[in-house]
Coordinates of C-alpha atoms in Angstrom, one line a residue:
Chain A
M11 CA -5.0 15.5 19.4
A12 CA -2.3 13.7 17.4
V13 CA 0.6 12.6 19.5
I14 CA 2.5 11.2 16.6
V15 CA 2.7 13.1 13.4
I16 CA 4.8 11.7 10.5
K17 CA 4.9 13.5 7.2
N18 CA 6.6 12.1 4.1
L19 CA 9.3 10.2 6.1
T20 CA 12.0 8.6 4.0
Y21 CA 14.9 7.1 5.8
T22 CA 17.9 5.3 4.6
Y23 CA 20.4 3.4 6.9
P24 CA 24.0 4.5 6.5
T25 CA 25.3 1.5 4.6
M26 CA 22.2 0.8 2.5
D27 CA 21.4 1.9 -1.1
H28 CA 17.6 1.7 -0.7
P29 CA 15.4 3.5 1.8
A30 CA 14.0 1.4 4.6
L31 CA 11.0 3.7 4.7
R32 CA 9.6 5.7 1.8
E33 CA 7.2 8.6 1.9
V34 CA 5.5 7.4 5.1
S35 CA 2.8 9.7 6.5
L36 CA 0.9 8.8 9.6
E37 CA -0.9 10.4 12.5
V38 CA -1.7 8.7 15.8
E39 CA -4.0 10.1 18.4
A40 CA -3.5 10.1 22.1
G41 CA -4.7 6.8 23.5
E42 CA -4.9 5.2 20.1
F43 CA -3.6 1.6 19.6
V44 CA -2.1 1.2 16.2
A45 CA -0.8 -2.1 14.9
I46 CA 1.8 -2.3 12.2
I47 CA 1.8 -5.4 10.0
G48 CA 4.0 -6.4 7.1
P49 CA 6.4 -9.0 5.9
N50 CA 9.9 -9.1 7.4
G51 CA 12.0 -6.4 5.9
A52 CA 9.0 -4.1 5.3
G53 CA 10.3 -1.4 7.6
K54 CA 8.3 -2.2 10.8
S55 CA 11.3 -2.1 13.1
T56 CA 12.7 1.0 11.4
L57 CA 9.4 2.8 12.0
C58 CA 9.5 1.7 15.7
Y59 CA 13.2 2.9 16.0
T60 CA 12.2 6.2 14.5
L61 CA 9.5 6.9 17.0
A62 CA 11.9 6.0 19.8
G63 CA 14.5 8.3 18.4
F64 CA 17.1 5.5 17.6
V65 CA 16.6 6.6 14.1
P66 CA 18.4 8.9 13.4
H67 CA 20.2 9.4 16.7
F68 CA 21.7 6.0 17.2
F69 CA 21.6 4.5 13.7
K70 CA 22.5 7.8 12.0
G71 CA 21.6 7.6 8.3
E72 CA 19.6 10.0 6.2
L73 CA 16.2 11.1 7.3
Q74 CA 13.9 13.2 5.1
G75 CA 10.4 14.5 6.0
D76 CA 9.1 15.3 9.5
V77 CA 8.6 13.2 12.6
Y78 CA 7.0 14.9 15.5
V79 CA 6.1 13.0 18.8
A80 CA 4.3 14.9 21.5
G81 CA 5.0 18.2 19.6
Q82 CA 8.8 17.6 19.5
D83 CA 10.8 17.2 16.3
I84 CA 12.5 13.8 16.7
R85 CA 15.7 15.3 15.1
H86 CA 16.2 17.7 17.9
V87 CA 15.5 15.5 21.0
R88 CA 18.2 14.1 23.2
L89 CA 17.9 10.3 23.4
E90 CA 18.5 10.3 27.2
D91 CA 15.4 12.5 27.7
W92 CA 13.4 10.8 25.0
V93 CA 13.5 7.3 26.6
L94 CA 11.3 8.8 29.4
K95 CA 8.7 9.9 26.9
V96 CA 8.7 7.0 24.4
G97 CA 9.3 3.4 25.6
L98 CA 10.5 0.9 23.1
V99 CA 10.2 -2.8 23.6
F100 CA 12.8 -4.5 21.4
Q101 CA 12.0 -7.4 19.1
N102 CA 14.7 -9.5 20.8
P103 CA 14.4 -9.3 24.6
F104 CA 18.0 -10.3 25.0
N105 CA 18.9 -6.9 23.6
Q106 CA 16.8 -5.2 26.2
I107 CA 18.2 -6.8 29.4
S108 CA 20.8 -4.5 31.0
G109 CA 23.3 -7.1 32.0
A110 CA 23.9 -5.0 35.1
K111 CA 21.5 -6.8 37.4
F112 CA 21.4 -10.2 39.0
T113 CA 17.6 -10.7 39.5
V114 CA 14.5 -10.0 37.5
Y115 CA 13.2 -7.7 40.3
E116 CA 16.3 -5.5 40.1
E117 CA 16.3 -5.6 36.4
I118 CA 12.8 -4.2 36.3
A119 CA 13.7 -1.5 38.9
F120 CA 16.8 -0.5 36.9
G121 CA 15.2 2.3 34.9
L122 CA 13.4 3.7 37.9
E123 CA 16.7 3.7 39.9
N124 CA 18.4 5.7 37.1
I125 CA 15.9 8.5 37.4
G126 CA 15.9 8.5 41.2
V127 CA 12.3 7.3 41.9
P128 CA 11.8 7.0 45.7
R129 CA 12.3 3.5 47.1
E130 CA 8.7 2.9 48.2
E131 CA 7.2 4.0 44.9
M132 CA 9.8 2.0 43.0
K133 CA 8.9 -1.1 44.9
R134 CA 5.2 -0.5 44.4
R135 CA 5.6 0.1 40.6
V136 CA 7.9 -2.9 40.1
E137 CA 5.6 -5.3 41.9
E138 CA 2.5 -4.0 40.1
V139 CA 4.1 -4.4 36.7
M140 CA 5.4 -7.9 37.5
A141 CA 1.9 -9.0 38.4
L142 CA 0.5 -7.4 35.3
T143 CA 3.0 -9.3 33.0
G144 CA 2.7 -12.6 35.0
I145 CA 6.3 -12.8 36.2
A146 CA 5.9 -12.3 40.0
D147 CA 7.2 -15.8 40.5
L148 CA 10.4 -15.0 38.6
A149 CA 11.5 -12.1 40.9
D150 CA 14.6 -13.8 42.3
R151 CA 15.7 -15.5 39.1
S152 CA 18.6 -14.2 37.0
P153 CA 17.3 -12.4 33.9
Y154 CA 19.6 -14.6 31.8
A155 CA 18.5 -17.9 33.2
L156 CA 15.0 -17.7 31.8
S157 CA 13.2 -19.2 28.8
G158 CA 12.7 -16.9 25.7
G159 CA 9.2 -16.1 26.6
Q160 CA 9.9 -15.4 30.2
Q161 CA 12.7 -13.0 29.1
Q162 CA 10.3 -11.3 26.7
R163 CA 7.9 -10.7 29.6
V164 CA 10.8 -9.2 31.7
A165 CA 11.7 -6.9 28.8
L166 CA 8.1 -5.7 28.5
A167 CA 7.8 -5.2 32.2
S168 CA 11.0 -3.2 32.3
I169 CA 9.5 -0.7 29.8
L170 CA 6.0 -0.6 31.2
V171 CA 7.3 0.2 34.7
M172 CA 8.7 3.5 33.3
Q173 CA 5.1 4.6 32.4
P174 CA 6.0 6.2 29.1
E175 CA 3.5 8.5 27.3
V176 CA 4.1 6.6 24.0
L177 CA 4.7 2.9 24.0
V178 CA 6.3 1.4 20.9
L179 CA 6.5 -2.4 20.8
D180 CA 8.4 -4.4 18.2
E181 CA 6.8 -7.9 18.0
P182 CA 6.5 -8.1 21.8
T183 CA 4.7 -11.5 21.8
S184 CA 6.9 -13.4 19.3
Q185 CA 8.1 -15.9 21.9
L186 CA 5.1 -16.0 24.2
D187 CA 2.8 -18.9 24.7
P188 CA -0.7 -18.4 23.1
I189 CA -2.6 -17.2 26.1
G190 CA 0.3 -15.1 27.2
S191 CA 0.2 -13.3 23.8
R192 CA -3.4 -12.6 24.2
E193 CA -2.8 -11.2 27.7
V194 CA -0.2 -8.9 26.4
F195 CA -2.6 -7.5 23.9
Q196 CA -5.2 -7.1 26.7
V197 CA -2.7 -5.2 28.8
I198 CA -1.8 -3.0 25.9
R199 CA -5.5 -2.3 25.2
Q200 CA -6.0 -1.3 28.8
L201 CA -3.0 1.1 28.7
A202 CA -4.5 2.7 25.6
H203 CA -7.8 3.2 27.4
Q204 CA -5.8 5.0 30.1
G205 CA -4.4 7.4 27.5
V206 CA -1.1 5.8 26.5
T207 CA -0.4 6.0 22.8
I208 CA 0.5 2.6 21.4
V209 CA 2.3 1.6 18.2
M210 CA 2.9 -2.1 17.9
A211 CA 4.5 -4.1 15.1
E212 CA 3.0 -7.6 15.2
H213 CA 2.2 -10.7 13.1
K214 CA -0.6 -12.0 15.3
V215 CA -3.6 -10.8 13.3
E216 CA -6.3 -12.6 15.4
W217 CA -5.4 -10.4 18.4
I218 CA -4.8 -7.3 16.3
A219 CA -8.3 -7.7 14.9
Q220 CA -9.7 -7.9 18.3
Y221 CA -7.7 -5.3 20.2
A222 CA -6.2 -2.7 17.9
D223 CA -8.0 0.5 16.9
R224 CA -6.3 0.8 13.6
V225 CA -4.0 -1.3 11.3
I226 CA -1.2 -0.1 9.0
A227 CA 0.2 -2.5 6.5
L228 CA 3.8 -1.8 5.3
A229 CA 5.5 -3.4 2.4
E230 CA 9.0 -2.5 1.1
G231 CA 9.0 0.6 3.2
E232 CA 5.7 2.0 2.1
I233 CA 2.2 2.1 3.6
I234 CA 0.0 0.0 1.4
A235 CA -3.1 0.0 3.5
S236 CA -4.3 1.8 6.6
G237 CA -7.7 1.8 8.4
Q238 CA -10.0 -0.2 10.6
P239 CA -8.7 -3.7 11.4
A240 CA -11.7 -5.4 9.7
E241 CA -11.0 -3.4 6.6
V242 CA -7.2 -3.8 6.3
L243 CA -7.0 -7.4 7.4
T244 CA -9.5 -8.5 4.7
D245 CA -7.7 -6.6 2.0
P246 CA -7.2 -9.2 -0.8
R247 CA -3.8 -7.9 -1.6
L248 CA -2.2 -8.9 1.8
P249 CA -1.2 -12.4 0.8
E250 CA 0.5 -11.1 -2.4
Y251 CA 2.6 -8.9 -0.2
G252 CA 3.5 -11.9 2.0
I253 CA 1.4 -10.6 4.9
G254 CA -0.3 -13.3 7.0
I255 CA -4.1 -13.2 7.5
S256 CA -6.2 -15.0 10.1
R257 CA -7.5 -18.5 9.5
Y258 CA -11.0 -17.1 9.8
T259 CA -10.4 -14.8 6.9
A260 CA -8.6 -17.4 4.8
V261 CA -11.2 -20.2 5.4
A262 CA -14.1 -17.9 4.7
R263 CA -12.5 -16.7 1.5
Q264 CA -12.2 -20.3 0.4
A265 CA -15.8 -21.0 1.5
A266 CA -17.1 -18.0 -0.4
E267 CA -15.7 -19.4 -3.6
E268 CA -18.0 -22.4 -3.1
G269 CA -20.9 -20.2 -2.0
L270 CA -20.6 -21.3 1.6
W271 CA -20.2 -17.8 3.0
P272 CA -23.1 -15.3 3.1
P273 CA -23.0 -13.3 -0.2
H274 CA -22.0 -9.6 0.1
Q275 CA -20.9 -10.1 3.6
R276 CA -17.4 -8.8 4.5
L277 CA -15.0 -11.6 5.3
P278 CA -14.5 -12.2 9.1
V279 CA -11.4 -11.3 11.0
T280 CA -12.4 -12.5 14.5
L281 CA -13.8 -15.8 15.8
E282 CA -17.1 -14.2 16.6
E283 CA -17.6 -12.8 13.1
A284 CA -16.6 -16.1 11.5
A285 CA -19.0 -18.1 13.8
A286 CA -21.8 -15.7 13.0
G287 CA -21.3 -15.9 9.2
F288 CA -21.0 -19.7 9.1
R289 CA -24.0 -20.0 11.5
A290 CA -26.0 -17.8 9.2
I291 CA -25.1 -20.0 6.2
E292 CA -26.1 -23.2 8.1
E293 CA -29.4 -21.6 9.2
T294 CA -30.4 -20.3 5.8
D295 CA -29.6 -23.7 4.4
Y296 CA -31.7 -25.4 7.1
A297 CA -34.5 -22.8 6.7
R298 CA -34.7 -23.3 3.0
L299 CA -35.6 -27.0 3.5
R300 CA -38.3 -26.6 6.1
Chain B
M10 CA 15.0 -44.6 14.5
R11 CA 13.0 -44.7 17.7
V12 CA 13.3 -42.1 20.4
C13 CA 12.6 -43.3 23.9
V14 CA 12.4 -40.9 26.8
E15 CA 12.0 -42.8 30.1
N16 CA 10.9 -41.0 33.3
V17 CA 13.4 -38.2 32.8
H18 CA 14.0 -35.6 35.5
F19 CA 16.3 -32.6 35.1
E20 CA 17.4 -30.0 37.5
Y21 CA 19.5 -27.0 36.3
P22 CA 22.4 -26.0 38.5
G23 CA 20.8 -23.5 40.9
G24 CA 17.9 -25.8 41.6
V25 CA 15.3 -25.1 39.0
K26 CA 13.5 -28.4 38.3
A27 CA 12.8 -28.1 34.6
L28 CA 11.7 -31.7 34.0
R29 CA 9.7 -33.8 36.5
G30 CA 9.3 -37.3 35.1
V31 CA 8.8 -37.1 31.3
S32 CA 8.2 -40.3 29.3
L33 CA 7.7 -40.3 25.6
I34 CA 8.2 -42.7 22.7
I35 CA 8.5 -41.4 19.2
E36 CA 8.4 -43.8 16.4
P37 CA 10.4 -43.4 13.1
G38 CA 8.7 -41.0 10.7
E39 CA 6.4 -39.3 13.2
R40 CA 5.8 -35.6 13.1
V41 CA 5.4 -34.4 16.6
A42 CA 4.8 -30.9 18.0
I43 CA 5.5 -30.0 21.6
V44 CA 3.4 -27.1 22.9
G45 CA 3.1 -25.5 26.3
Q46 CA 3.6 -22.3 28.3
N47 CA 6.9 -20.4 28.6
G48 CA 9.1 -22.2 31.0
A49 CA 7.2 -25.6 30.7
G50 CA 10.5 -27.4 29.9
K51 CA 10.1 -27.8 26.1
T52 CA 13.6 -26.7 25.1
T53 CA 15.1 -28.5 28.1
L54 CA 13.4 -31.7 26.9
V55 CA 14.6 -31.5 23.3
K56 CA 18.2 -30.6 24.4
H57 CA 18.1 -34.1 26.0
L58 CA 17.6 -35.7 22.6
N59 CA 20.9 -34.5 21.1
G60 CA 22.8 -34.9 24.4
L61 CA 23.2 -31.1 25.1
L62 CA 21.7 -32.0 28.4
R63 CA 21.8 -35.3 30.3
P64 CA 19.1 -36.4 32.6
T65 CA 19.5 -36.0 36.4
Q66 CA 17.4 -39.1 36.6
G67 CA 15.9 -41.4 33.9
Q68 CA 17.1 -42.3 30.4
V69 CA 17.0 -41.0 26.9
I70 CA 17.5 -43.7 24.2
I71 CA 18.0 -42.7 20.5
G72 CA 17.8 -45.9 18.5
D73 CA 20.1 -48.2 20.5
W74 CA 22.2 -45.4 22.1
D75 CA 21.8 -44.2 25.6
T76 CA 22.5 -40.4 25.4
S77 CA 24.3 -40.5 28.7
Q78 CA 26.9 -43.0 27.3
V79 CA 27.4 -41.3 23.9
E80 CA 29.4 -38.1 23.1
V81 CA 27.4 -35.1 21.8
H82 CA 29.3 -35.1 18.5
R83 CA 28.3 -38.7 17.8
L84 CA 24.7 -38.0 18.6
A85 CA 24.8 -35.4 15.9
Q86 CA 24.8 -38.3 13.4
R87 CA 21.3 -39.2 14.6
V88 CA 19.7 -36.0 15.8
G89 CA 19.8 -32.6 14.1
Y90 CA 18.8 -29.6 16.1
V91 CA 17.9 -26.2 14.7
F92 CA 18.2 -23.5 17.4
Q93 CA 15.5 -21.0 18.0
N94 CA 17.8 -18.1 17.2
P95 CA 19.8 -18.7 13.9
D96 CA 22.5 -16.4 15.2
D97 CA 23.3 -18.9 17.9
Q98 CA 24.4 -21.4 15.2
L99 CA 25.8 -19.6 12.1
F100 CA 29.5 -18.8 11.8
C101 CA 30.8 -19.6 8.3
R102 CA 31.6 -17.0 5.6
T103 CA 29.2 -18.2 3.0
V104 CA 25.8 -19.9 3.0
A105 CA 27.3 -22.9 1.1
E106 CA 30.1 -23.4 3.6
E107 CA 27.7 -23.1 6.5
V108 CA 25.5 -25.8 5.1
A109 CA 28.4 -28.0 4.2
F110 CA 30.0 -27.7 7.7
G111 CA 27.7 -30.3 9.3
P112 CA 27.8 -33.1 6.8
R113 CA 31.6 -32.6 6.3
N114 CA 32.0 -32.8 10.1
L115 CA 30.1 -36.1 10.2
G116 CA 32.8 -37.5 7.9
Y117 CA 30.6 -38.1 4.8
A118 CA 32.3 -38.5 1.5
P119 CA 32.8 -35.3 -0.6
E120 CA 30.3 -36.4 -3.2
R121 CA 27.7 -37.1 -0.6
V122 CA 28.4 -33.8 1.1
H123 CA 28.1 -32.0 -2.2
Q124 CA 24.8 -33.7 -2.9
L125 CA 23.3 -33.1 0.5
V126 CA 24.3 -29.4 0.4
E127 CA 22.7 -28.9 -3.0
E128 CA 19.6 -30.6 -1.9
A129 CA 19.4 -28.7 1.4
L130 CA 19.9 -25.4 -0.4
Y131 CA 17.2 -26.3 -2.8
L132 CA 14.7 -27.2 -0.1
A133 CA 15.5 -24.0 1.8
E134 CA 15.2 -22.0 -1.5
L135 CA 18.7 -20.8 -1.0
T136 CA 20.3 -22.0 -4.2
D137 CA 20.8 -18.5 -5.5
K138 CA 22.2 -17.3 -2.2
A139 CA 24.9 -20.0 -1.8
E140 CA 27.9 -17.6 -2.0
I141 CA 26.5 -14.8 0.2
N142 CA 27.7 -14.3 3.8
P143 CA 24.8 -15.5 6.1
Y144 CA 25.1 -12.2 8.1
D145 CA 24.4 -10.2 4.9
L146 CA 21.1 -11.9 4.6
S147 CA 17.9 -10.8 6.4
P148 CA 17.0 -12.6 9.6
S149 CA 14.3 -14.6 7.8
W150 CA 16.8 -15.9 5.3
R151 CA 19.3 -16.6 8.1
K152 CA 16.6 -18.8 9.6
M153 CA 16.4 -20.7 6.3
V154 CA 20.2 -21.1 6.4
A155 CA 20.0 -22.5 9.9
L156 CA 17.4 -25.0 8.8
A157 CA 19.4 -26.0 5.7
S158 CA 22.6 -26.5 7.6
V159 CA 20.9 -29.0 9.9
I160 CA 18.9 -30.7 7.2
A161 CA 22.1 -31.2 5.2
M162 CA 23.4 -33.5 8.0
D163 CA 20.8 -36.0 6.8
T164 CA 20.0 -37.2 10.4
P165 CA 17.0 -39.5 10.8
I166 CA 15.7 -37.2 13.5
V167 CA 15.3 -33.5 13.0
I168 CA 14.3 -31.0 15.8
F169 CA 13.1 -27.5 15.2
D170 CA 13.0 -25.1 18.2
E171 CA 10.3 -22.5 17.5
P172 CA 10.8 -22.4 13.7
T173 CA 8.1 -19.8 13.0
T174 CA 8.9 -17.2 15.7
G175 CA 9.1 -13.8 14.3
Q176 CA 8.8 -15.1 10.7
D177 CA 6.4 -13.7 8.2
A178 CA 3.8 -15.6 6.2
R179 CA 6.2 -16.3 3.2
T180 CA 8.9 -17.7 5.4
I181 CA 6.4 -19.9 7.3
R182 CA 5.2 -21.2 4.0
R183 CA 8.9 -22.1 3.0
I184 CA 9.3 -23.9 6.4
E185 CA 6.1 -25.8 5.7
H186 CA 7.4 -26.9 2.3
M187 CA 10.6 -28.1 4.0
I188 CA 8.7 -30.1 6.6
E189 CA 6.7 -31.7 3.9
A190 CA 9.8 -32.7 2.0
L191 CA 11.4 -34.1 5.1
R192 CA 8.2 -36.1 5.8
Q193 CA 8.4 -37.6 2.3
R194 CA 12.0 -38.7 3.1
G195 CA 10.7 -40.5 6.1
K196 CA 12.4 -38.3 8.7
T197 CA 11.2 -38.0 12.3
I198 CA 10.3 -34.4 12.8
L199 CA 10.0 -32.8 16.2
T200 CA 9.1 -29.2 16.7
I201 CA 8.6 -26.9 19.7
T202 CA 6.1 -24.2 18.8
H203 CA 3.7 -21.6 20.3
D204 CA 2.2 -21.2 16.8
I205 CA -0.7 -23.5 17.4
D206 CA -2.2 -23.0 14.0
F207 CA 1.1 -24.0 12.4
C208 CA 1.2 -27.0 14.7
A209 CA -2.4 -28.0 13.6
E210 CA -1.6 -27.8 9.9
N211 CA 1.8 -29.5 9.8
F212 CA 2.1 -32.1 12.5
E213 CA 0.1 -35.2 13.3
R214 CA 0.8 -35.7 17.0
V215 CA 0.8 -33.1 19.8
V216 CA 2.6 -33.4 23.2
V217 CA 1.4 -30.9 25.7
M218 CA 3.9 -29.9 28.4
G219 CA 3.3 -27.9 31.6
Q220 CA 5.6 -27.5 34.6
G221 CA 8.1 -30.0 33.5
Q222 CA 5.6 -32.8 32.8
V223 CA 3.6 -34.2 29.9
L224 CA 0.0 -33.2 30.4
A225 CA -1.4 -34.9 27.2
D226 CA 0.0 -36.7 24.2
G227 CA -1.8 -38.0 21.2
P228 CA -3.2 -37.4 17.7
K229 CA -3.8 -33.7 17.1
E230 CA -7.5 -34.2 16.5
R231 CA -7.8 -35.4 20.0
I232 CA -5.4 -33.2 21.8
L233 CA -6.1 -29.8 20.2
G234 CA -9.7 -30.0 21.3
M235 CA -8.8 -30.4 25.0
V236 CA -9.6 -26.8 26.0
E237 CA -9.0 -27.3 29.8
V238 CA -5.8 -29.2 29.6
L239 CA -4.4 -26.7 27.1
A240 CA -5.5 -23.8 29.2
Q241 CA -3.5 -25.2 32.2
T242 CA -0.4 -24.5 30.2
Y243 CA -1.4 -21.3 28.6
V244 CA -2.4 -22.7 25.2
E245 CA -5.6 -22.3 23.3
P246 CA -6.9 -24.6 20.5
P247 CA -6.1 -23.4 17.0
Q248 CA -8.4 -20.8 15.3
L249 CA -10.3 -23.3 13.2
T250 CA -10.7 -25.7 16.1
R251 CA -12.3 -23.0 18.2
L252 CA -14.5 -22.0 15.2
G253 CA -15.6 -25.6 14.8
M254 CA -16.5 -25.7 18.5
Q255 CA -18.5 -22.5 18.3
L256 CA -20.4 -24.0 15.4
G257 CA -21.1 -27.2 17.3
F258 CA -19.0 -29.4 15.0
E259 CA -19.1 -33.0 16.2
T260 CA -15.4 -33.6 15.5
T261 CA -12.3 -31.6 16.3
V262 CA -11.2 -29.9 13.1
C263 CA -7.5 -28.7 12.8
T264 CA -7.0 -27.7 9.2
P265 CA -8.9 -25.6 6.6
A266 CA -9.5 -28.8 4.6
Q267 CA -11.0 -30.5 7.6
F268 CA -13.1 -27.4 8.5
L269 CA -14.5 -27.1 5.0
E270 CA -15.2 -30.8 4.7
T271 CA -17.1 -30.8 7.9
L272 CA -19.0 -27.7 6.8
R273 CA -20.0 -29.2 3.5
R274 CA -21.0 -32.4 5.2
R275 CA -23.2 -30.6 7.6
L276 CA -24.8 -28.5 4.9
G277 CA -25.3 -31.6 2.7
H278 CA -26.8 -33.3 5.7
Y279 CA -29.4 -30.5 6.1
R280 CA -30.0 -30.6 2.4
A281 CA -30.5 -34.4 2.4
N282 CA -32.6 -34.6 5.6
G283 CA -34.0 -31.1 6.2
L284 CA -33.5 -31.8 9.9
G285 CA -31.0 -33.0 12.5
R286 CA -29.2 -29.8 13.1
S287 CA -27.4 -30.2 16.3
E288 CA -28.0 -27.2 18.6
N289 CA -25.0 -25.4 20.1

């Protein structure tokens, strides 16, 4: 069943002449992990804000078309209820931190306190999510005396702990170290398996290729491609739109021009696919000579 | 101008030991990337180079200046620092004023300021945006303004803190062009980055940090293949390096050109000999 249904969504911010999103239509199933790619300014954050209800409730502006999440029309929800259903991890973790708490532990417990979760359950959930996001050792630090990447983990943890039905993440790994980024993708993949519906704006195509179910490419507010990661991420138009592709895809495309990639084989998007393709080329070459 | 970091320790008020004996010598004109896990001490280290922080123990020498003896505003003549978040550093009403602020503040003659501003705007592809308020630009362009405003100061040493974070492919390309232009001018370029592919393609030397220490330091072709050392500090080799390893390449490849060259050589080798394929 589709948890997110967007039909012909066009949205314009109050002070802008041009829509940030144009005629966007999209359905996301329960437990699906959808990645949104696109150059800066393409509308990725606006789409995230819309699912979280910040558009139109916080940013106002003009919204046309329909946005339903979990059967509810986004225009008619109350933001204070909505935050319990849809969790949004902001692009800039600094904007997520409450400023009301002195330690990372308390910061992560803040949302649960607000909705009156019993103490023991609260502690269990906070500790679980701190372990999951790799910040157990930061429990007693101030949320503001952290590195950018540590702060980003705290922001992620503070949303995960709320166990939202729909999780929207706006470039949640932008400041993370490389293995930390991959781990966030793994955690998100795991949550999707558990039935959480995920929409994630990201630039890291290597991990999108490996962990996402579907990829949507946005440019200038419009969906320009949508489908399986392998299909969308090898779309030859992506570079023209200023959308990054993996080194695997890029180098195989160059190799193909010299006949060094198996003819008629789709370009690779993951390490495994790239290794298999180049290995095949080396083996054919070797075999031909025997 | 040489950078010399000698056994530097640093402890933040509150007791977090961010640096535990870091030593590093950077020669003029080197392009060095610092990589390592969140909280490894990367930003703390570079803030020592422009005097924003002073060592609790040890010394930082920029050319012939000991940073603990020189005021921050004087160090700005030698070391330019681009913050991770452009909004931490922009405050003027137009892009041109913003970019002119640094060189003017360093007391350069008006003609030189003018020339440096023009050149920095050109390098950042901002020439047509000179009269716009930086806060009316998109975050990507604000990043370019931040870069231009530091480059215009014409310091021999330039530091970028996470220049590619949150940037799209086009902006990263612009930043790469800028780094190349700075290289041609003989600048020492130091960057902190988690974007290990960007590091592999634009820098020659890599310093790996973990828990306030330098874990490895050397040419990228040596360092970026050190899987275990990198993993200790939550870093993986670049995509093409990992691919080369999977294919059993004899050397560590970092860039598309190196990858393709090695591939061609191996194929040529099979063609020439019909044997000798290394198993992997």
